[in-house]
Short mmCIF file of C-alpha atoms in Angstrom, two decimals:
data_model
loop_
_atom_site.label_atom_id
_atom_site.label_comp_id
_atom_site.label_asym_id
_atom_site.label_seq_id
_atom_site.Cartn_x
_atom_site.Cartn_y
_atom_site.Cartn_z
CA UNK A 1 -24.40 1.96 12.00
CA UNK A 2 -24.75 4.06 8.88
CA UNK A 3 -21.39 3.58 7.16
CA UNK A 4 -22.14 5.18 3.81
CA UNK A 5 -24.52 7.65 2.24
CA UNK A 6 -27.90 6.98 0.62
CA UNK A 7 -27.80 3.57 -1.04
CA UNK A 8 -29.72 4.70 -4.12
CA UNK A 9 -27.15 7.30 -5.23
CA UNK A 10 -26.30 6.44 -8.85
CA UNK A 11 -22.72 5.67 -9.80
CA UNK A 12 -20.84 8.72 -11.01
CA UNK A 13 -18.36 9.13 -13.81
CA UNK A 14 -15.75 10.22 -11.28
CA UNK A 15 -14.83 9.60 -7.66
CA UNK A 16 -17.68 9.31 -5.16
CA UNK A 17 -16.25 9.75 -1.65
CA UNK A 18 -18.86 9.36 1.07
CA UNK A 19 -18.86 10.33 4.77
CA UNK A 20 -18.91 7.58 7.38
CA UNK A 21 -18.85 7.26 11.15
CA UNK A 22 -15.24 6.43 11.86
CA UNK A 23 -14.14 4.07 14.59
CA UNK A 24 -11.28 5.52 16.60
CA UNK A 25 -9.29 4.58 19.69
CA UNK A 26 -10.29 6.24 22.93
CA UNK A 27 -7.01 7.83 24.09
CA UNK A 28 -8.00 7.22 27.71
CA UNK A 29 -8.21 3.46 27.12
CA UNK A 30 -4.81 2.89 25.49
CA UNK A 31 -1.24 3.65 26.46
CA UNK A 32 -0.76 6.10 23.61
CA UNK A 33 -2.06 6.53 20.09
CA UNK A 34 1.38 5.91 18.63
CA UNK A 35 1.57 2.59 20.48
CA UNK A 36 -1.63 1.26 18.88
CA UNK A 37 -0.80 2.17 15.28
CA UNK A 38 0.97 0.02 12.72
CA UNK A 39 2.21 0.22 9.15
CA UNK A 40 -0.16 -1.42 6.61
CA UNK A 41 -0.39 -5.19 7.02
CA UNK A 42 1.89 -5.96 4.06
CA UNK A 43 4.64 -3.61 5.23
CA UNK A 44 5.06 -5.24 8.65
CA UNK A 45 8.25 -7.32 8.45
CA UNK A 46 7.47 -10.64 10.05
CA UNK A 47 8.18 -11.85 12.59
CA UNK A 48 10.33 -9.12 14.14
CA UNK A 49 8.05 -6.20 13.38
CA UNK A 50 4.94 -8.13 14.29
CA UNK A 51 6.23 -9.07 17.75
CA UNK A 52 7.44 -5.52 18.33
CA UNK A 53 4.02 -4.08 17.52
CA UNK A 54 2.14 -6.67 19.57
CA UNK A 55 4.27 -5.86 22.60
CA UNK A 56 3.99 -2.09 22.22
CA UNK A 57 0.38 -2.08 23.49
CA UNK A 58 -2.18 -4.88 24.06
CA UNK A 59 -4.58 -2.98 21.78
CA UNK A 60 -2.25 -2.45 18.84
CA UNK A 61 -4.13 -2.59 15.53
CA UNK A 62 -1.82 -5.36 14.33
CA UNK A 63 -3.96 -7.74 16.42
CA UNK A 64 -6.78 -7.03 13.97
CA UNK A 65 -4.93 -6.73 10.65
CA UNK A 66 -2.48 -9.61 11.31
CA UNK A 67 -4.13 -11.85 13.94
CA UNK A 68 -2.03 -14.81 15.06
CA UNK A 69 -3.43 -18.34 15.45
CA UNK A 70 -2.75 -21.84 14.16
CA UNK A 71 -5.19 -21.81 11.21
CA UNK A 72 -6.59 -19.10 8.91
CA UNK A 73 -10.10 -19.68 10.25
CA UNK A 74 -8.88 -19.34 13.83
CA UNK A 75 -6.98 -16.14 12.96
CA UNK A 76 -10.03 -14.50 11.44
CA UNK A 77 -12.26 -15.56 14.32
CA UNK A 78 -9.71 -14.17 16.76
CA UNK A 79 -9.69 -10.81 14.95
CA UNK A 80 -13.49 -10.66 14.93
CA UNK A 81 -13.69 -11.48 18.64
CA UNK A 82 -10.98 -8.95 19.45
CA UNK A 83 -12.79 -6.21 17.53
CA UNK A 84 -16.08 -6.96 19.25
CA UNK A 85 -14.40 -6.98 22.66
CA UNK A 86 -12.70 -3.64 22.04
CA UNK A 87 -16.02 -2.16 20.94
CA UNK A 88 -17.80 -3.51 24.02
CA UNK A 89 -15.05 -2.21 26.31
CA UNK A 90 -15.00 1.22 24.66
CA UNK A 91 -11.41 0.85 23.45
CA UNK A 92 -12.76 1.72 20.00
CA UNK A 93 -15.69 4.11 19.72
CA UNK A 94 -17.67 5.46 16.78
CA UNK A 95 -17.78 9.16 16.02
CA UNK A 96 -21.15 10.76 16.68
CA UNK A 97 -21.88 11.77 13.07
CA UNK A 98 -20.67 10.78 9.60
CA UNK A 99 -17.82 12.76 8.13
CA UNK A 100 -14.85 12.73 5.86
CA UNK A 101 -11.46 12.90 7.56
CA UNK A 102 -8.58 15.19 6.70
CA UNK A 103 -5.38 13.28 7.39
CA UNK A 104 -1.95 14.88 7.62
CA UNK A 105 1.50 13.31 7.74
CA UNK A 106 4.50 15.52 8.38
CA UNK A 107 8.20 15.08 9.14
CA UNK A 108 10.74 17.44 10.65
CA UNK A 109 12.68 17.56 7.37
CA UNK A 110 9.80 19.32 5.60
CA UNK A 111 7.78 16.46 4.09
CA UNK A 112 4.04 17.25 4.20
CA UNK A 113 1.18 15.15 2.89
CA UNK A 114 -2.53 15.78 3.34
CA UNK A 115 -5.50 13.90 1.99
CA UNK A 116 -9.06 12.78 2.61
CA UNK A 117 -10.17 9.53 4.23
CA UNK A 118 -13.66 8.40 3.28
CA UNK A 119 -15.79 5.55 1.97
CA UNK A 120 -15.24 5.41 -1.79
CA UNK A 121 -17.84 3.92 -4.12
CA UNK A 122 -16.26 0.88 -5.74
CA UNK A 123 -15.82 0.53 -9.48
CA UNK A 124 -14.33 -1.97 -11.90
CA UNK A 125 -11.07 -1.07 -13.67
CA UNK A 126 -12.96 -1.07 -16.98
CA UNK A 127 -14.96 1.95 -15.78
CA UNK A 128 -11.78 4.04 -15.67
CA UNK A 129 -12.57 5.65 -12.30
CA UNK A 130 -10.03 3.85 -10.11
CA UNK A 131 -6.99 2.59 -12.01
CA UNK A 132 -4.87 -0.30 -10.74
CA UNK A 133 -1.28 -0.54 -11.89
CA UNK A 134 -0.16 -3.85 -10.41
CA UNK A 135 -1.28 -7.46 -10.63
CA UNK A 136 -2.55 -9.25 -7.53
CA UNK A 137 -2.18 -12.77 -6.17
CA UNK A 138 -5.49 -14.62 -5.65
CA UNK A 139 -4.47 -16.28 -2.37
CA UNK A 140 -3.74 -12.89 -0.76
CA UNK A 141 -7.10 -11.51 -1.94
CA UNK A 142 -8.83 -14.59 -0.52
CA UNK A 143 -7.02 -14.15 2.80
CA UNK A 144 -7.95 -10.46 3.10
CA UNK A 145 -11.55 -11.23 2.07
CA UNK A 146 -11.87 -13.84 4.81
CA UNK A 147 -10.61 -11.31 7.38
CA UNK A 148 -12.92 -8.49 6.22
CA UNK A 149 -15.85 -10.90 6.05
CA UNK A 150 -15.22 -12.11 9.60
CA UNK A 151 -14.81 -8.64 11.10
CA UNK A 152 -17.34 -6.81 8.88
CA UNK A 153 -14.89 -3.96 8.80
CA UNK A 154 -12.42 -2.04 6.66
CA UNK A 155 -9.52 -2.05 9.10
CA UNK A 156 -7.08 0.22 7.23
CA UNK A 157 -7.40 2.68 4.36
CA UNK A 158 -5.92 2.13 0.91
CA UNK A 159 -3.75 4.90 -0.55
CA UNK A 160 -5.15 6.38 -3.78
CA UNK A 161 -3.89 9.40 -5.70
CA UNK A 162 -5.52 11.82 -8.11
CA UNK A 163 -4.23 14.81 -10.03
CA UNK A 164 -5.88 18.12 -9.20
CA UNK A 165 -4.98 21.39 -10.89
CA UNK A 166 -2.37 22.19 -8.26
CA UNK A 167 -4.28 25.09 -6.71
CA UNK A 168 -5.92 25.48 -3.32
CA UNK A 169 -9.46 25.13 -4.64
CA UNK A 170 -12.47 22.92 -3.97
CA UNK A 171 -11.41 19.80 -2.02
CA UNK A 172 -7.94 21.21 -1.39
CA UNK A 173 -9.42 24.45 -0.04
CA UNK A 174 -11.48 22.49 2.50
CA UNK A 175 -8.48 20.35 3.45
CA UNK A 176 -6.16 23.28 4.04
CA UNK A 177 -8.76 25.35 5.88
CA UNK A 178 -9.64 22.39 8.11
CA UNK A 179 -5.97 21.80 8.91
CA UNK A 180 -5.88 25.20 10.66
CA UNK A 181 -8.30 23.93 13.33
CA UNK A 182 -7.43 21.84 16.40
CA UNK A 183 -7.26 18.16 15.31
CA UNK A 184 -9.26 15.25 16.64
CA UNK A 185 -5.98 13.49 17.32
CA UNK A 186 -2.27 14.06 16.97
CA UNK A 187 0.54 11.58 17.50
CA UNK A 188 4.12 10.92 16.46
CA UNK A 189 5.07 7.38 15.50
CA UNK A 190 8.51 5.88 16.03
CA UNK A 191 9.40 6.33 12.36
CA UNK A 192 9.40 10.09 12.96
CA UNK A 193 6.10 10.88 11.22
CA UNK A 194 3.70 13.31 12.86
CA UNK A 195 0.07 12.35 12.24
CA UNK A 196 -3.00 14.57 12.65
CA UNK A 197 -6.67 13.87 11.88
CA UNK A 198 -9.70 16.16 11.54
CA UNK A 199 -13.37 15.42 10.79
CA UNK A 200 -15.27 17.32 8.06
CA UNK A 201 -19.01 17.28 8.73
CA UNK A 202 -20.26 20.64 7.43
CA UNK A 203 -22.73 19.96 4.55
CA UNK A 204 -21.33 22.76 2.37
CA UNK A 205 -17.78 21.50 2.78
CA UNK A 206 -18.84 17.93 2.02
CA UNK A 207 -20.68 19.07 -1.11
CA UNK A 208 -17.65 21.05 -2.32
CA UNK A 209 -15.40 18.04 -1.84
CA UNK A 210 -17.76 15.63 -3.56
CA UNK A 211 -18.35 17.93 -6.56
CA UNK A 212 -14.61 18.37 -7.01
CA UNK A 213 -13.74 14.67 -6.73
CA UNK A 214 -16.52 13.72 -9.14
CA UNK A 215 -14.38 15.26 -11.89
CA UNK A 216 -11.37 13.04 -11.21
CA UNK A 217 -10.10 9.49 -11.54
CA UNK A 218 -7.68 7.89 -9.09
CA UNK A 219 -4.62 5.67 -9.25
CA UNK A 220 -4.18 2.94 -6.65
CA UNK A 221 -0.85 3.84 -5.09
CA UNK A 222 -0.92 1.21 -2.33
CA UNK A 223 -3.49 -1.48 -1.61
CA UNK A 224 -4.16 -3.42 -4.82
CA UNK A 225 -4.99 -6.61 -2.94
CA UNK A 226 -7.37 -4.81 -0.60
CA UNK A 227 -9.08 -3.08 -3.54
CA UNK A 228 -9.54 -6.47 -5.21
CA UNK A 229 -10.89 -7.70 -1.89
CA UNK A 230 -13.41 -4.85 -1.77
CA UNK A 231 -14.64 -5.82 -5.24
CA UNK A 232 -14.95 -9.48 -4.28
CA UNK A 233 -16.99 -8.68 -1.18
CA UNK A 234 -19.19 -6.24 -3.10
CA UNK A 235 -20.03 -9.07 -5.52
CA UNK A 236 -21.15 -11.22 -2.57
CA UNK A 237 -23.71 -8.67 -1.34
CA UNK A 238 -26.68 -7.53 -3.45
CA UNK A 239 -26.52 -3.81 -4.21
CA UNK A 240 -27.34 -1.39 -2.69
CA UNK A 241 -25.17 -2.33 0.26
CA UNK A 242 -22.53 -0.79 2.52
CA UNK A 243 -20.16 -3.21 0.76
CA UNK A 244 -20.50 -0.98 -2.33
CA UNK A 245 -17.93 1.27 -0.60
CA UNK A 246 -14.41 0.80 0.70
CA UNK A 247 -12.15 2.78 3.04
CA UNK A 248 -9.51 4.87 1.22
CA UNK A 249 -7.16 7.81 1.64
CA UNK A 250 -7.23 10.12 -1.41
CA UNK A 251 -4.22 12.39 -1.99
CA UNK A 252 -3.93 15.08 -4.67
CA UNK A 253 -0.35 14.53 -5.86
CA UNK A 254 -0.37 17.79 -7.83
CA UNK A 255 -0.57 19.49 -4.44
CA UNK A 256 1.18 16.88 -2.27
CA UNK A 257 3.56 14.71 -4.32
CA UNK A 258 4.14 11.23 -2.99
CA UNK A 259 7.49 9.56 -2.64
CA UNK A 260 7.97 6.51 -4.86
CA UNK A 261 10.30 3.81 -3.59
CA UNK A 262 11.17 0.33 -4.77
CA UNK A 263 10.05 -2.94 -3.21
CA UNK A 264 12.92 -5.40 -2.92
CA UNK A 265 12.93 -9.19 -3.33
CA UNK A 266 14.36 -11.75 -0.93
CA UNK A 267 15.01 -15.12 -2.62
CA UNK A 268 14.90 -17.56 0.29
CA UNK A 269 16.54 -20.62 -1.26
CA UNK A 270 19.04 -19.08 -3.67
CA UNK A 271 22.53 -18.22 -2.34
CA UNK A 272 24.22 -15.22 -3.94
CA UNK A 273 27.09 -17.29 -5.35
CA UNK A 274 24.64 -19.54 -7.17
CA UNK A 275 22.56 -16.59 -8.38
CA UNK A 276 25.63 -14.98 -9.94
CA UNK A 277 27.06 -18.19 -11.37
CA UNK A 278 23.88 -18.94 -13.33
CA UNK A 279 23.83 -15.56 -15.07
CA UNK A 280 26.66 -16.44 -17.47
CA UNK A 281 27.07 -13.71 -20.05
CA UNK A 282 23.39 -12.70 -19.95
CA UNK A 283 24.20 -9.70 -17.74
CA UNK A 284 27.22 -7.62 -16.84
CA UNK A 285 28.27 -8.35 -13.24
CA UNK A 286 30.42 -6.02 -11.10
CA UNK A 287 31.20 -5.99 -7.41
CA UNK A 288 30.66 -2.43 -6.14
CA UNK A 289 31.74 -0.60 -3.03
CA UNK A 290 29.63 -0.26 0.09
CA UNK A 291 28.29 0.85 2.44
CA UNK A 292 24.68 0.21 1.42
CA UNK A 293 23.93 3.87 0.73
CA UNK A 294 26.84 4.14 -1.72
CA UNK A 295 25.94 0.86 -3.40
CA UNK A 296 22.36 2.06 -3.87
CA UNK A 297 23.66 5.27 -5.42
CA UNK A 298 25.67 3.17 -7.88
CA UNK A 299 22.47 1.27 -8.69
CA UNK A 300 20.67 4.56 -9.30
CA UNK A 301 23.31 5.67 -11.81
CA UNK A 302 23.19 2.35 -13.65
CA UNK A 303 19.36 2.29 -13.67
CA UNK A 304 19.34 5.64 -15.49
CA UNK A 305 20.91 3.86 -18.46
CA UNK A 306 18.89 0.63 -18.46
CA UNK A 307 17.80 -2.35 -16.39
CA UNK A 308 19.93 -2.81 -13.27
CA UNK A 309 19.75 -4.74 -10.01
CA UNK A 310 21.88 -4.94 -6.89
CA UNK A 311 22.40 -8.41 -5.42
CA UNK A 312 23.47 -8.83 -1.79
CA UNK A 313 23.58 -11.47 0.90
CA UNK A 314 27.22 -12.59 1.00
CA UNK A 315 28.64 -9.48 2.62
CA UNK A 316 29.27 -7.70 -0.69
CA UNK A 317 27.23 -5.83 -3.29
CA UNK A 318 27.02 -7.05 -6.88
CA UNK A 319 25.66 -4.78 -9.61
CA UNK A 320 23.87 -6.76 -12.32
CA UNK A 321 23.02 -4.70 -15.39
CA UNK A 322 23.10 -4.53 -19.21
CA UNK A 323 20.97 -7.60 -19.99
CA UNK A 324 21.72 -9.13 -23.37
CA UNK A 325 19.27 -8.15 -26.13
CA UNK A 326 18.93 -11.81 -27.06
CA UNK A 327 17.81 -12.73 -23.54
CA UNK A 328 15.23 -9.92 -23.51
CA UNK A 329 13.93 -10.89 -26.96
CA UNK A 330 13.43 -14.49 -25.81
CA UNK A 331 11.81 -13.79 -22.45
CA UNK A 332 9.90 -10.49 -22.54
CA UNK A 333 6.40 -10.60 -24.11
CA UNK A 334 6.39 -8.49 -27.26
CA UNK A 335 2.68 -7.63 -27.16
CA UNK A 336 3.03 -5.03 -24.38
CA UNK A 337 3.97 -1.32 -24.55
CA UNK A 338 7.66 -0.45 -24.51
CA UNK A 339 7.25 1.26 -21.13
CA UNK A 340 6.14 -2.10 -19.68
CA UNK A 341 8.74 -4.24 -21.50
CA UNK A 342 11.59 -2.12 -20.14
CA UNK A 343 10.49 -2.07 -16.50
CA UNK A 344 13.05 -3.51 -14.09
CA UNK A 345 10.30 -5.61 -12.51
CA UNK A 346 9.33 -7.03 -15.90
CA UNK A 347 12.92 -8.00 -16.70
CA UNK A 348 13.48 -9.39 -13.21
CA UNK A 349 10.43 -11.62 -13.25
CA UNK A 350 10.44 -12.70 -16.91
CA UNK A 351 14.16 -13.02 -17.58
CA UNK A 352 15.70 -13.77 -14.19
CA UNK A 353 13.12 -15.36 -11.91
CA UNK A 354 11.20 -17.32 -14.55
CA UNK A 355 13.86 -18.10 -17.15
CA UNK A 356 17.32 -18.17 -15.52
CA UNK A 357 16.72 -18.89 -11.85
CA UNK A 358 13.38 -20.71 -12.33
CA UNK A 359 11.97 -19.50 -9.02
CA UNK A 360 8.18 -19.61 -8.57
CA UNK A 361 6.54 -16.42 -7.34
CA UNK A 362 5.16 -17.89 -4.12
CA UNK A 363 5.86 -16.91 -0.49
CA UNK A 364 7.91 -20.05 0.14
CA UNK A 365 10.48 -18.80 -2.37
CA UNK A 366 10.16 -14.99 -2.57
CA UNK A 367 9.51 -12.33 0.06
CA UNK A 368 8.72 -8.72 -0.84
CA UNK A 369 10.30 -6.25 1.58
CA UNK A 370 10.09 -2.45 1.53
CA UNK A 371 13.06 -1.72 3.81
CA UNK A 372 16.40 -1.92 2.01
CA UNK A 373 18.61 -2.57 5.03
CA UNK A 374 16.21 -5.20 6.38
CA UNK A 375 16.28 -7.05 3.05
CA UNK A 376 20.08 -7.20 3.06
CA UNK A 377 20.25 -8.20 6.73
CA UNK A 378 17.79 -11.08 6.22
CA UNK A 379 19.66 -12.30 3.15
CA UNK A 380 22.99 -12.30 5.01
CA UNK A 381 21.49 -14.03 8.03
CA UNK A 382 19.71 -16.72 5.99
CA UNK A 383 22.25 -17.31 3.24
CA UNK A 384 19.71 -16.00 0.73
CA UNK A 385 19.84 -13.45 -2.08
CA UNK A 386 18.55 -9.90 -1.78
CA UNK A 387 17.58 -8.35 -5.10
CA UNK A 388 17.54 -4.58 -4.55
CA UNK A 389 15.49 -2.53 -6.99
CA UNK A 390 15.45 1.07 -8.23
CA UNK A 391 12.06 2.89 -7.98
CA UNK A 392 9.79 3.53 -10.97
CA UNK A 393 8.79 7.12 -11.71
CA UNK A 394 5.15 7.99 -10.94
CA UNK A 395 4.60 9.28 -14.49
CA UNK A 396 5.41 5.81 -15.89
CA UNK A 397 3.03 4.15 -13.44
CA UNK A 398 0.21 6.56 -14.28
CA UNK A 399 0.79 6.26 -18.03
CA UNK A 400 0.59 2.46 -17.98
CA UNK A 401 -2.44 2.45 -15.68
CA UNK A 402 -4.30 4.88 -17.94
CA UNK A 403 -3.74 2.45 -20.81
CA UNK A 404 -5.08 -0.47 -18.79
CA UNK A 405 -1.64 -2.10 -18.49
CA UNK A 406 -0.78 -3.58 -15.11
CA UNK A 407 2.78 -3.90 -13.86
CA UNK A 408 4.24 -6.97 -12.16
CA UNK A 409 3.02 -7.01 -8.59
CA UNK A 410 5.00 -5.15 -5.95
CA UNK A 411 6.66 -2.98 -8.59
CA UNK A 412 6.38 0.23 -6.59
CA UNK A 413 6.05 1.53 -3.06
CA UNK A 414 4.26 4.85 -2.87
CA UNK A 415 4.49 6.72 0.37
CA UNK A 416 4.18 7.86 2.94
CA UNK A 417 1.53 5.23 3.60
CA UNK A 418 -1.31 5.97 6.01
CA UNK A 419 -0.79 4.59 9.49
CA UNK A 420 -3.21 1.79 10.32
CA UNK A 421 -5.23 2.28 13.50
CA UNK A 422 -6.12 5.98 13.32
CA UNK A 423 -9.59 5.47 11.83
CA UNK A 424 -11.52 2.31 10.90
CA UNK A 425 -14.83 1.71 9.13
CA UNK A 426 -17.37 -0.89 10.15
CA UNK A 427 -19.64 -2.45 7.56
CA UNK A 428 -23.18 -3.47 8.48
CA UNK A 429 -24.03 -7.10 7.99
#
């Protein structure tokens, strides 16, 4: 299958988004399109969300992105066998010709996001074409690489953003004109998002898009580990190769601003009483009123003045803010920009997790959860501590990324994220 354009196309200074023959579910072979989709693999809250998705339809994409077996090797083999079986049975079929895909997400309250799904030529951060803003953990990259290697597929698109000029021109003109046509698919997922997908195959439209994107650089909004995985697999295959490209969704945030949310921490083995007792006079500690929505609003007000966190897990909410200058001077590296040194995630990891609580950043001790209520509920159920965060502004993220400065991992949650399972990309061996 031809998954990317001519292999001898030279690398460009800007974004090089290439058509591919997408793999999509045959609606006649599954219960419904909404029942086979999933959030990205790292957003699924295990095990509850995983079991829910697996039971929603026997062909749910979670069986490929989060296969279940007793060993990593068995999991990856299971995913590869499942993919091959679905291809043989016609559950997944390839589109007849290569294209780029216009993807729309919409909610009833007026949120609208549109972007382009395609195979993006990979580049190193030093080239300044695709900018990461978060660190990655090697074991997660290794795990994703093993899965992609076994399946020879990009199973879900990363979310990348770029800044156009805010007008309906070039790529945006094609996107918005295409969105007036009947879509290839339309579905509504249980989170209330309406999803629609179109294919762009007209040569003039593809040329207009590619010329426009070649003038831009992109920020990785979601998918740092998968981008690092793409780069690792590219290094394993002599160029030119289909592995020179990776599946992404590109969104012009000048036209369609993303929402930026925080990613919370769940500290498995630290009860709230112990977490608070060890703070001493390093932070100001106040118990604040609930419910959760009101407590988060209190956190938002405090975060506007400086570093602030909301601890939960004992049935109450504890606002932790105003770190002592002495603590920050002793724990925060001084060789980084001020915008990095003052990040909540920087203070949390350097001052609290590393210095005061001495908790290693490994899955046995820390879970990263996007859903606020789910984080609190798990902490209360397990006798753990939920550390609730306030989101970082996109301008700060972009500024640091443009300077080559990465934030602590899981510092931000850009959204809405693309649903996994609407379009996949196979990679030739």
